[in-house]
Amino acid sequence: MAQNRIIPYGYKIENGKLSIEPEEKHIVVRIYERYANGESYLQIAERLTALGAQYTPEKTHWNKNMVARVLQNKNYLGNDKYPTIIHSELLQSAEKQAKPYTHRMDKHMKALKPYLVCNECGARLQRRLKATGVERWYCPNDTDHISLKVSDVSLVKDIMELQRKLLLSEKCRKTSHAEGKTLNLELIKLKNQIDLAMNEPTPNLEEIKESIMKLAREKYSILENIGEDSYLSHTIERLSDTELDSKLLPTITMKIVVSRTKAIELVLTNGQKIKN
Ligand SMILES: [Zn+2]
């Protein structure tokens, strides 16, 4: 790549050793100072271009990546190989500026990150910041598994959609629960039938026994379902349908499956699946 320098900006080779290139050193210091003053990568790049500063002899047009590369090069502090260009005070004040930027992870994403898994291979998704400061979500097994399109913003949007669908499915379940009450009426009917059969002058004991067993089984299964779902259902009901709830949602989430381009499935702690 012709645009990439072999020697880092600010240095030159002299007598086979790296030494400081005075003009470039001046620009490196300026970049750090401007960044520490709160200018963005782009603002700094535009200013350097306007000044006619050279990145390489052929290149006087600066872009954000070039500025980022300078700001992320720790060699400027000096070491065995590289003479010092930036003093630690300046680096620190630049880093103070950078903090909200590089550490910026949506509070939602922070809470949900441990649950995100790759649809291809099941690996936990990783997140890093590119030189441009933009986040990159990826699968540690294969970078092709997750597309560059996947971002904090897109994930929040997809997961919000899953949350909304979960809430909807819970409302539907509640409705069928009301039907469950009708099922209870069925049980009462069954019980009445048993009572009647017992009062027959010659009761059919086999049939009565069978009915009693059936009644017991039905009662038991209803109880079991109610017990298992109460925490989940209670939590789901408290979810908002307009805002992602990164506090409650993780408490009922086993995993969130991410395909190449989006979050496609929410798997709850009871194994229930909600698809996008
Ligand atoms: Zn994968």
Short mmCIF file of C-alpha atoms and ligand atoms in Angstrom, two decimals:
data_model
loop_
_atom_site.label_atom_id
_atom_site.label_comp_id
_atom_site.label_asym_id
_atom_site.label_seq_id
_atom_site.Cartn_x
_atom_site.Cartn_y
_atom_site.Cartn_z
CA MET A 1 0.00 0.00 0.00
CA ALA A 2 1.68 3.16 -1.24
CA GLN A 3 -0.19 5.40 1.18
CA ASN A 4 1.14 3.62 4.24
CA ARG A 5 4.48 4.80 5.48
CA ILE A 6 7.12 2.25 6.32
CA ILE A 7 8.68 4.47 8.97
CA PRO A 8 6.21 5.96 11.46
CA TYR A 9 5.36 9.61 11.00
CA GLY A 10 7.86 11.86 12.79
CA TYR A 11 10.89 9.68 12.16
CA LYS A 12 13.49 9.09 9.47
CA ILE A 13 16.33 6.62 9.03
CA GLU A 14 19.77 8.11 9.51
CA ASN A 15 22.95 5.99 9.47
CA GLY A 16 20.78 2.91 9.71
CA LYS A 17 19.08 4.18 12.85
CA LEU A 18 15.71 5.80 13.52
CA SER A 19 15.98 9.47 14.27
CA ILE A 20 13.60 12.39 14.55
CA GLU A 21 12.39 14.20 11.43
CA PRO A 22 12.13 17.78 12.80
CA GLU A 23 9.25 19.04 10.65
CA GLU A 24 7.21 15.92 11.16
CA LYS A 25 7.94 15.97 14.86
CA HIS A 26 6.49 19.45 15.00
CA ILE A 27 3.31 18.19 13.33
CA VAL A 28 3.03 15.18 15.64
CA VAL A 29 3.20 17.49 18.67
CA ARG A 30 0.59 19.75 17.10
CA ILE A 31 -1.74 16.82 16.51
CA TYR A 32 -1.52 15.82 20.16
CA GLU A 33 -2.00 19.39 21.33
CA ARG A 34 -5.03 19.93 19.15
CA TYR A 35 -6.52 16.62 20.20
CA ALA A 36 -5.93 17.51 23.85
CA ASN A 37 -7.76 20.77 23.13
CA GLY A 38 -10.79 18.82 22.07
CA GLU A 39 -10.53 18.87 18.29
CA SER A 40 -11.79 15.80 16.45
CA TYR A 41 -9.73 13.58 14.11
CA LEU A 42 -11.49 15.15 11.18
CA GLN A 43 -10.96 18.74 12.32
CA ILE A 44 -7.26 18.06 12.84
CA ALA A 45 -6.97 16.38 9.43
CA GLU A 46 -8.67 19.29 7.71
CA ARG A 47 -6.43 21.80 9.42
CA LEU A 48 -3.25 19.92 8.45
CA THR A 49 -4.42 19.69 4.86
CA ALA A 50 -5.11 23.42 4.84
CA LEU A 51 -1.63 24.07 6.24
CA GLY A 52 -0.11 21.99 3.45
CA ALA A 53 1.58 19.65 5.92
CA GLN A 54 3.05 16.59 4.23
CA TYR A 55 2.11 13.11 5.29
CA THR A 56 4.39 11.66 2.64
CA PRO A 57 6.19 13.71 -0.04
CA GLU A 58 3.28 12.90 -2.41
CA LYS A 59 0.53 13.29 0.14
CA THR A 60 -0.62 16.57 1.62
CA HIS A 61 -4.24 15.56 1.99
CA TRP A 62 -4.83 14.31 5.52
CA ASN A 63 -7.66 12.01 6.53
CA LYS A 64 -8.98 10.80 9.88
CA ASN A 65 -7.04 7.52 9.69
CA MET A 66 -3.70 9.27 9.40
CA VAL A 67 -4.48 11.42 12.43
CA ALA A 68 -5.71 8.37 14.34
CA ARG A 69 -2.53 6.46 13.51
CA VAL A 70 -0.41 9.28 14.92
CA LEU A 71 -2.55 9.51 18.06
CA GLN A 72 -2.37 5.80 18.68
CA ASN A 73 1.36 5.36 18.22
CA LYS A 74 2.85 4.74 21.65
CA ASN A 75 6.41 4.86 20.27
CA TYR A 76 6.31 8.66 20.39
CA LEU A 77 6.88 8.38 24.13
CA GLY A 78 10.30 6.99 23.28
CA ASN A 79 11.88 3.55 23.79
CA ASP A 80 14.99 1.55 22.77
CA LYS A 81 14.21 1.99 19.12
CA TYR A 82 12.35 5.29 18.89
CA PRO A 83 13.56 8.67 20.18
CA THR A 84 11.02 10.61 22.25
CA ILE A 85 8.70 13.01 20.44
CA ILE A 86 5.81 13.33 22.90
CA HIS A 87 6.18 13.81 26.63
CA SER A 88 3.95 11.89 28.93
CA GLU A 89 2.10 15.02 30.18
CA LEU A 90 0.95 15.80 26.66
CA LEU A 91 0.01 12.19 26.03
CA GLN A 92 -2.01 12.15 29.24
CA SER A 93 -3.95 15.27 28.39
CA ALA A 94 -4.65 13.86 24.92
CA GLU A 95 -5.78 10.59 26.47
CA LYS A 96 -8.11 12.43 28.81
CA GLN A 97 -9.81 13.77 25.73
CA ALA A 98 -9.86 10.34 24.16
CA LYS A 99 -11.48 8.61 27.11
CA PRO A 100 -15.12 9.29 26.39
CA TYR A 101 -14.34 8.28 22.82
CA THR A 102 -12.40 5.03 23.12
CA HIS A 103 -14.25 3.82 26.20
CA ARG A 104 -17.53 4.72 24.69
CA MET A 105 -19.68 1.65 24.77
CA ASP A 106 -23.39 2.06 24.90
CA LYS A 107 -24.59 1.18 28.41
CA HIS A 108 -27.02 -1.24 26.79
CA MET A 109 -24.23 -2.97 24.89
CA LYS A 110 -22.12 -3.26 28.01
CA ALA A 111 -24.91 -5.15 29.77
CA LEU A 112 -25.83 -7.32 26.80
CA LYS A 113 -22.37 -8.08 25.38
CA PRO A 114 -21.90 -11.29 27.46
CA TYR A 115 -25.03 -12.77 25.85
CA LEU A 116 -24.19 -12.15 22.19
CA VAL A 117 -23.23 -15.31 20.33
CA CYS A 118 -22.32 -16.05 16.71
CA ASN A 119 -25.03 -17.80 14.71
CA GLU A 120 -22.42 -19.70 12.65
CA CYS A 121 -20.36 -21.25 15.42
CA GLY A 122 -21.86 -20.24 18.78
CA ALA A 123 -18.77 -18.29 19.92
CA ARG A 124 -19.19 -15.24 22.13
CA LEU A 125 -18.93 -12.06 20.06
CA GLN A 126 -16.02 -9.71 20.65
CA ARG A 127 -15.86 -5.96 20.25
CA ARG A 128 -12.92 -3.72 19.57
CA LEU A 129 -12.34 -0.21 18.37
CA LYS A 130 -10.86 0.36 14.95
CA ALA A 131 -8.21 3.04 14.37
CA THR A 132 -11.02 5.35 13.29
CA GLY A 133 -12.59 5.01 16.74
CA VAL A 134 -15.54 3.08 15.32
CA GLU A 135 -16.46 -0.17 17.02
CA ARG A 136 -16.12 -3.52 15.28
CA TRP A 137 -18.13 -6.54 16.40
CA TYR A 138 -16.62 -9.83 15.32
CA CYS A 139 -16.53 -13.56 15.87
CA PRO A 140 -13.18 -14.74 17.33
CA ASN A 141 -13.32 -17.88 15.15
CA ASP A 142 -13.83 -16.27 11.78
CA THR A 143 -14.09 -12.59 10.85
CA ASP A 144 -16.43 -13.56 7.99
CA HIS A 145 -19.07 -14.72 10.47
CA ILE A 146 -20.05 -11.17 11.42
CA SER A 147 -20.31 -8.35 8.90
CA LEU A 148 -18.86 -4.86 9.32
CA LYS A 149 -22.45 -3.62 9.24
CA VAL A 150 -23.05 -4.87 12.78
CA SER A 151 -22.63 -1.93 15.17
CA ASP A 152 -23.72 -0.87 18.66
CA VAL A 153 -26.56 1.10 17.14
CA SER A 154 -27.76 -1.72 14.88
CA LEU A 155 -27.57 -4.27 17.71
CA VAL A 156 -29.52 -2.06 20.11
CA LYS A 157 -32.17 -1.63 17.45
CA ASP A 158 -32.40 -5.38 16.73
CA ILE A 159 -32.48 -6.35 20.39
CA MET A 160 -35.13 -3.72 21.08
CA GLU A 161 -37.17 -5.37 18.35
CA LEU A 162 -36.70 -8.77 20.02
CA GLN A 163 -37.75 -7.28 23.35
CA ARG A 164 -40.88 -5.84 21.77
CA LYS A 165 -41.73 -9.22 20.24
CA LEU A 166 -41.16 -10.92 23.58
CA LEU A 167 -43.58 -8.54 25.26
CA LEU A 168 -46.11 -9.19 22.52
CA SER A 169 -45.76 -12.96 22.81
CA GLU A 170 -46.27 -12.66 26.57
CA LYS A 171 -49.48 -10.73 26.02
CA CYS A 172 -50.66 -13.48 23.67
CA ARG A 173 -49.73 -16.10 26.25
CA LYS A 174 -51.72 -14.20 28.89
CA THR A 175 -54.74 -14.31 26.61
CA SER A 176 -54.42 -18.04 26.18
CA HIS A 177 -54.00 -18.24 29.95
CA ALA A 178 -57.49 -16.84 30.21
CA GLU A 179 -58.42 -19.81 28.02
CA GLY A 180 -56.59 -21.86 30.60
CA LYS A 181 -59.24 -20.76 33.05
CA THR A 182 -61.85 -22.29 30.76
CA LEU A 183 -59.74 -25.41 31.00
CA ASN A 184 -60.22 -25.21 34.74
CA LEU A 185 -63.94 -25.31 34.07
CA GLU A 186 -63.29 -28.54 32.18
CA LEU A 187 -61.69 -29.90 35.33
CA ILE A 188 -64.74 -28.96 37.41
CA LYS A 189 -66.91 -30.71 34.86
CA LEU A 190 -64.70 -33.78 35.11
CA LYS A 191 -64.98 -33.70 38.88
CA ASN A 192 -68.77 -33.42 38.71
CA GLN A 193 -68.85 -36.39 36.36
CA ILE A 194 -66.86 -38.41 38.87
CA ASP A 195 -69.23 -37.40 41.68
CA LEU A 196 -72.21 -38.42 39.59
CA ALA A 197 -70.60 -41.73 38.60
CA MET A 198 -69.88 -42.51 42.26
CA ASN A 199 -73.53 -41.93 43.14
CA GLU A 200 -74.73 -44.42 40.52
CA PRO A 201 -76.42 -47.44 42.04
CA THR A 202 -73.76 -49.66 40.43
CA PRO A 203 -70.67 -47.46 40.01
CA ASN A 204 -68.20 -48.43 37.26
CA LEU A 205 -65.12 -48.40 39.45
CA GLU A 206 -62.62 -48.81 36.62
CA GLU A 207 -64.02 -45.81 34.79
CA ILE A 208 -64.11 -43.70 37.95
CA LYS A 209 -60.54 -44.60 38.79
CA GLU A 210 -59.43 -43.56 35.33
CA SER A 211 -61.28 -40.25 35.58
CA ILE A 212 -59.70 -39.51 38.94
CA MET A 213 -56.24 -40.19 37.53
CA LYS A 214 -56.94 -37.93 34.58
CA LEU A 215 -58.15 -35.16 36.88
CA ALA A 216 -55.00 -35.44 39.00
CA ARG A 217 -52.72 -35.34 35.96
CA GLU A 218 -54.43 -32.24 34.53
CA LYS A 219 -54.33 -30.43 37.86
CA TYR A 220 -50.67 -31.22 38.28
CA SER A 221 -49.67 -30.02 34.82
CA ILE A 222 -51.44 -26.71 35.32
CA LEU A 223 -49.69 -26.12 38.63
CA GLU A 224 -46.33 -26.98 37.12
CA ASN A 225 -46.70 -24.52 34.23
CA ILE A 226 -47.73 -21.68 36.49
CA GLY A 227 -44.81 -22.16 38.87
CA GLU A 228 -42.20 -22.32 36.14
CA ASP A 229 -43.32 -19.22 34.30
CA SER A 230 -44.17 -16.82 37.08
CA TYR A 231 -40.78 -15.08 37.41
CA LEU A 232 -40.28 -14.89 33.68
CA SER A 233 -43.76 -13.71 32.99
CA HIS A 234 -43.61 -11.17 35.80
CA THR A 235 -40.32 -9.80 34.44
CA ILE A 236 -41.46 -9.72 30.84
CA GLU A 237 -44.53 -7.74 31.82
CA ARG A 238 -42.31 -5.06 33.34
CA LEU A 239 -40.34 -4.57 30.11
CA SER A 240 -40.94 -1.38 28.19
CA ASP A 241 -42.16 -1.57 24.63
CA THR A 242 -40.49 1.68 23.63
CA GLU A 243 -37.07 1.43 25.26
CA LEU A 244 -34.48 -1.32 25.51
CA ASP A 245 -34.27 -2.53 29.10
CA SER A 246 -30.68 -3.61 29.60
CA LYS A 247 -31.27 -4.13 33.34
CA LEU A 248 -34.20 -6.53 33.25
CA LEU A 249 -33.65 -8.22 29.91
CA PRO A 250 -30.33 -9.88 30.87
CA THR A 251 -31.95 -11.43 33.97
CA ILE A 252 -34.17 -13.59 31.76
CA THR A 253 -31.81 -14.03 28.80
CA MET A 254 -29.71 -17.13 28.12
CA LYS A 255 -28.28 -15.81 24.84
CA ILE A 256 -28.84 -13.51 21.90
CA VAL A 257 -27.93 -15.05 18.56
CA VAL A 258 -26.34 -12.73 16.00
CA SER A 259 -26.29 -13.64 12.31
CA ARG A 260 -23.87 -12.10 9.84
CA THR A 261 -25.77 -8.82 9.77
CA LYS A 262 -28.14 -8.67 12.77
CA ALA A 263 -29.36 -10.00 16.10
CA ILE A 264 -31.85 -12.63 15.01
CA GLU A 265 -32.89 -14.58 18.08
CA LEU A 266 -33.41 -14.09 21.79
CA VAL A 267 -33.23 -17.28 23.86
CA LEU A 268 -34.73 -16.98 27.33
CA THR A 269 -33.52 -18.77 30.45
CA ASN A 270 -36.35 -21.29 30.06
CA GLY A 271 -35.27 -22.04 26.49
CA GLN A 272 -38.12 -20.08 24.92
CA LYS A 273 -37.05 -18.47 21.63
CA ILE A 274 -38.08 -15.16 20.13
CA LYS A 275 -37.07 -14.55 16.52
CA ASN A 276 -36.60 -11.33 14.58
ZN ZN B 1 -18.55 -17.58 14.53
#
